[in-house]
């Protein structure tokens, strides 16, 4: 059967997964009457809830005698490590661009990798049926982006289609028949070359491991494209590291291929196909799986280094153990080590005391997804404020810098620019009109300056701004960056909060809790209106007397409390604060110090 391997690249929420749904339906991958969930490729609960793709996934469709292997790639920068490795096993990319928003940072980031590999893209302008769609402007911006990324003349001569993934059509002209996706299928078959590996079927077997996962029955499994040769289950292979050193020798227990949404065992893997192998014990992403007589590893894309670190610790608050069943440091360590084994973008290290663990990753969202998965599994944790990882090169201290792209109403541009280029040490790169009364701002900002900024950004733009960020590179240390300006309200008592007390505290600032909620000494219950921390009593009830007077029985009407999401809470806290995470609650608190540490700090303060 004729074969094509493609990846679909797009920014968050530009419609990748929805388009793949339609490709599967129209190719006949589902039987008639089969119940299929919307966004079938988003198998993870968090992916469905948030509408984002977190893990790269493969699928396969057949169209008129051609098998097309499709990889649905993540769109968020925190999961960009997945995207870069996927590109090494495809022969073409479909670049999906929202006809209203145009190419966005993650689009630019991944497209530069695809162009550097020599892949010739197909551009699909999606959502052209939206009222604010401007497909011609978006197409011009795509061309400008390609030119700016150093695309060759052949890559600049890219074909394009107009489409609506939700409605299930794609056409070469904007006023086309709008019936189905046959124009996209035809273009993929005509424009994307067959795998060059097909000519190397007679050579010894070699495959570069691209993604790693685990199966409850098969154990550790690796997915990649067969670079040469053929393979049957039961064959003995060896795994080589990027430098060529042998990692292990193993017997392949199962060879699986993607068919529709599932994987099926196949008799033989052939060169050029994307398959999954089981049977290895230690081999991982970027390793070469090959025949025993070979000693040279395939060139592999290096795994991007982590840029932030978060400390995971046991929950040692007075409310510990009430919600979760997994609270011991040993159990937390086992879970984190398992995550680090399967997710190569995450690194885990023990702290000196052994009660906490340093977890390093690509961004706050990646950390948030890991913590959310753990709390759903019954874990209780205490989480520190994220810290950026710095490098030392040639005696110079370097820190990670991110490219921030902001679309904001014209009236709020001044406030945004002042915040980014002032205290947050950013540098303006570009500022231009984006149409419809909006301005697009591009700036290079240290990762430290963006921790906790998103909430402030939404306040400054009254919820209308859109901020996207992507790792740009390493730059010299920019100097001190001020943290959160507001102080917090800290409970001085333990018990259950009282509506009357919270009502009297509202003039002090915003509340994070409501009435009849458990609190303890040291727990943060609100944000102070001033820049200092304030200890308050949320348990103080109304004094009762036998004297009746006007106004004594006024009803207490509380302002709804501010409920932070997990990512918002992690970004909000200061260095001396923690987020307490349980299966049912997210609380903020001050770090608990042992008596000796309290005395030492008291002496230091005079």
C-alpha angles and dihedrals in degrees: 000000000000111000137209128177118200138165125211113222126189144133123268113296096005091123108262098139094042090053091050088053090058093045089055093048096047094045091057096248089139123060118237111281094012112150108236124179120233112265089018092184091062096082096159117091092226091050090055094046096048098034094232133118112237104170127043110242134187130219135169134219133183121220122178096330097320123108112214117197107205125195116201105207131200117261101202120092093230089066095041091116088072092054097051094054093046091060091064092068101046133076098208143015134221107214109206115201128183106240090219102042099034123204113343134198098275089048090054094045097052095037090057089057091048093049091048088056089054095247115156109223131218111215118215116189101210131197093026088153092067115110094239096044117133103181096171093054091045091051091051090050091051091052091048090049092051091049091049090051092055099253117180122245089257092053092046089056090071125159117236138198135196113228151164110209093191092052092042104235139114128182138179090231129048091233095045126136093274094212109129146329097273090114089059093047091050092048093050092051093046100040105035112072121229113258112284087218090075088082091057099061092118095057126089116283119273131166133171113222108233107168132023129207141150133240122201090227104030099036119208113018131183128201127203146124119283106242097190143351133016131281137202128188112269095039118131116237136171130222121227126196120230090268093052099256115140114247101181146327117235144168116243106240098183139011113203131184130194115255114172110313095336140059124243131192112252131198096232138008114220131202113278097025124115109236142163123232129199131194105069124118106193109010114115144174116321092023122123119236109202148151115288093250094061122088104174121091122220117250108265135196107250115241110253113249119246117259104196136042128207126186115230113198140165117277104254098170122122088255094055118134097020097104109019133059097204109065106133121105090231092059092045090051093051091051093048093048090051090051092049090051093055099033108055092189090068126075125192127199132175121241120229094261094049093225095097137040133215109227116191125195147147101274151335094277092054090051090046092053091050092049092046091053091049095050089051088054090057102265125145115207144168113220128199129214112280116259126199121239114238129202133214114216124167090344092305125119112230130191132190117266124198131207108234121199116192130186108195140159112268093245092062099047094096094056093047095048092046092054096045100044097035121049094000093057096229127156123222113236104169141359123181141147113275097192131253093061094304134123128210115218123190118191139163108231130175112253088237090062093055097053105108094000100110095074091048089048092054090050092050092049095038090241095301100101126096118210125190126178136188134178109268106176146277123303136174116284109279098208132245119347117196117239131215112334099205124076125223138242111241125197114239094190138052123229138066121328118248123219093222092055093048090048090057091046095053092088087060094061146290119328124228095191137050133217122297095024123134115255134176139194109287096021116134108234101171150349118273117232088227133054097258130079116251129199112220139174113239091178099063107122130198115281111243122215136167091242116101119210138163112275095021094112101042112150115252110234112188124202109239109264124245108257112200125206118231094262092046092051093049091049093045101055124092128228093271094049136078138202113233108211123192132159091265107025145043113201134173123220144163118260111269112234127200115243094259092053091048091054092047092052091045091054091047090053090054 
